[in-house]
PDB file of C-alpha atoms in Angstrom:
ATOM      1  CA  MET A 137      33.064  29.589   6.925  1.00  0.00           C
ATOM      2  CA  PHE A 138      30.144  31.753   8.035  1.00  0.00           C
ATOM      3  CA  TYR A 139      27.620  29.603   6.143  1.00  0.00           C
ATOM      4  CA  PHE A 140      29.027  26.438   7.694  1.00  0.00           C
ATOM      5  CA  MET A 141      28.729  27.839  11.213  1.00  0.00           C
ATOM      6  CA  ALA A 142      25.220  29.202  10.573  1.00  0.00           C
ATOM      7  CA  THR A 143      24.076  25.842   9.199  1.00  0.00           C
ATOM      8  CA  PHE A 144      25.663  24.011  12.119  1.00  0.00           C
ATOM      9  CA  VAL A 145      23.900  26.270  14.626  1.00  0.00           C
ATOM     10  CA  VAL A 146      20.530  25.815  12.886  1.00  0.00           C
ATOM     11  CA  PHE A 147      20.894  22.013  12.902  1.00  0.00           C
ATOM     12  CA  LEU A 148      21.974  22.097  16.536  1.00  0.00           C
ATOM     13  CA  VAL A 149      18.936  24.178  17.516  1.00  0.00           C
ATOM     14  CA  VAL A 150      16.607  21.784  15.669  1.00  0.00           C
ATOM     15  CA  ILE A 151      18.156  18.723  17.342  1.00  0.00           C
ATOM     16  CA  ILE A 152      17.892  20.346  20.779  1.00  0.00           C
ATOM     17  CA  ALA A 153      14.258  21.267  20.124  1.00  0.00           C
ATOM     18  CA  MET A 154      13.481  17.677  19.103  1.00  0.00           C
ATOM     19  CA  ALA A 155      15.206  16.362  22.231  1.00  0.00           C
ATOM     20  CA  ILE A 156      13.224  18.703  24.475  1.00  0.00           C
ATOM     21  CA  GLY A 157       9.999  17.646  22.760  1.00  0.00           C
ATOM     22  CA  TYR A 158      10.863  14.003  23.301  1.00  0.00           C
ATOM     23  CA  ILE A 159      11.670  14.568  26.975  1.00  0.00           C
ATOM     24  CA  PHE A 160       8.370  16.334  27.672  1.00  0.00           C
ATOM     25  CA  ASN A 161       6.111  14.058  25.607  1.00  0.00           C
ATOM     26  CA  LYS A 162       7.700  10.728  26.593  1.00  0.00           C
ATOM     27  CA  LYS A 163       6.475   9.379  23.274  1.00  0.00           C
ATOM     28  CA  THR A 164       8.532   6.976  21.200  1.00  0.00           C
ATOM     29  CA  ILE A 165       9.705   8.031  17.789  1.00  0.00           C
ATOM     30  CA  SER A 166       7.647   6.368  15.050  1.00  0.00           C
ATOM     31  CA  GLY A 167       7.241   6.550  11.327  1.00  0.00           C
ATOM     32  CA  SER A 168       4.416   8.450   9.700  1.00  0.00           C
ATOM     33  CA  CYS A 169       2.891   5.505   7.815  1.00  0.00           C
ATOM     34  CA  GLY A 170       2.896   2.872  10.545  1.00  0.00           C
ATOM     35  CA  GLY A 171       5.139   0.395   8.783  1.00  0.00           C
ATOM     36  CA  LEU A 172       4.251  -3.167   7.869  1.00  0.00           C
ATOM     37  CA  ALA A 173       1.921  -3.620  10.836  1.00  0.00           C
ATOM     38  CA  SER A 174      -0.546  -1.163   9.298  1.00  0.00           C
ATOM     39  CA  VAL A 175      -1.082  -3.484   6.313  1.00  0.00           C
ATOM     40  CA  GLY A 176      -1.434  -6.626   8.428  1.00  0.00           C
ATOM     41  CA  ILE A 177       2.040  -8.112   7.963  1.00  0.00           C
ATOM     42  CA  ASP A 178       3.410  -9.550  11.194  1.00  0.00           C
ATOM     43  CA  LYS A 179       6.975 -10.180  10.065  1.00  0.00           C
ATOM     44  CA  GLU A 180       9.265  -8.882   7.359  1.00  0.00           C
ATOM     45  CA  CYS A 181      10.306 -12.165   5.796  1.00  0.00           C
ATOM     46  CA  ASP A 182       8.206 -14.782   4.024  1.00  0.00           C
ATOM     47  CA  CYS A 183       9.792 -17.761   5.755  1.00  0.00           C
ATOM     48  CA  PRO A 184       7.313 -20.266   7.259  1.00  0.00           C
ATOM     49  CA  ASP A 185       9.314 -20.800  10.460  1.00  0.00           C
ATOM     50  CA  PRO A 186      10.611 -17.792  12.417  1.00  0.00           C
ATOM     51  CA  CYS A 187      14.312 -17.491  13.126  1.00  0.00           C
ATOM     52  CA  GLU A 188      15.816 -18.057  16.567  1.00  0.00           C
ATOM     53  CA  ASN A 189      15.951 -14.319  17.348  1.00  0.00           C
ATOM     54  CA  ARG A 190      12.240 -13.969  16.575  1.00  0.00           C
ATOM     55  CA  LYS A 191      11.388 -17.016  18.711  1.00  0.00           C
ATOM     56  CA  LYS A 192      13.410 -15.555  21.589  1.00  0.00           C
ATOM     57  CA  MET A 193      11.645 -12.176  21.292  1.00  0.00           C
ATOM     58  CA  ASP A 194       8.244 -13.915  21.215  1.00  0.00           C
ATOM     59  CA  ARG A 195       9.108 -15.961  24.329  1.00  0.00           C
ATOM     60  CA  GLU A 196      10.244 -12.833  26.181  1.00  0.00           C
ATOM     61  CA  ALA A 197       7.104 -10.935  25.168  1.00  0.00           C
ATOM     62  CA  LEU A 198       4.903 -13.828  26.311  1.00  0.00           C
ATOM     63  CA  ARG A 199       6.789 -14.008  29.617  1.00  0.00           C
ATOM     64  CA  ALA A 200       6.434 -10.264  30.195  1.00  0.00           C
ATOM     65  CA  GLU A 201       2.737 -10.403  29.331  1.00  0.00           C
ATOM     66  CA  LYS A 202       2.236 -13.278  31.772  1.00  0.00           C
ATOM     67  CA  LEU A 203       4.054 -11.431  34.547  1.00  0.00           C
ATOM     68  CA  ASN A 204       2.033  -8.268  33.910  1.00  0.00           C
ATOM     69  CA  SER A 205      -1.239 -10.190  34.009  1.00  0.00           C
ATOM     70  CA  GLU A 206      -0.362 -11.599  37.436  1.00  0.00           C
ATOM     71  CA  GLY A 207      -0.186  -8.090  38.866  1.00  0.00           C
ATOM     72  CA  ARG A 208       3.456  -8.388  39.839  1.00  0.00           C
ATOM     73  CA  ILE A 209       5.867  -5.498  39.842  1.00  0.00           C
ATOM     74  CA  ILE A 210       8.730  -6.104  37.450  1.00  0.00           C
TER      75      ILE A 210
END
């Protein structure tokens, strides 16, 4: 039981330290290799036409970019 509690406390301390680091840095969590974008692949699938979810995300990103370029406060 002692080893379980010691391991639990160590994991808890590590998670708290990571949370504090995230709070102070305000940096998003990212992978170490950069993912598919680092090799020039825009999407994960090989389909010629994007799915409806992808089209919706692209429309929202374009809308947000347009609003930001107008100098408006969102």
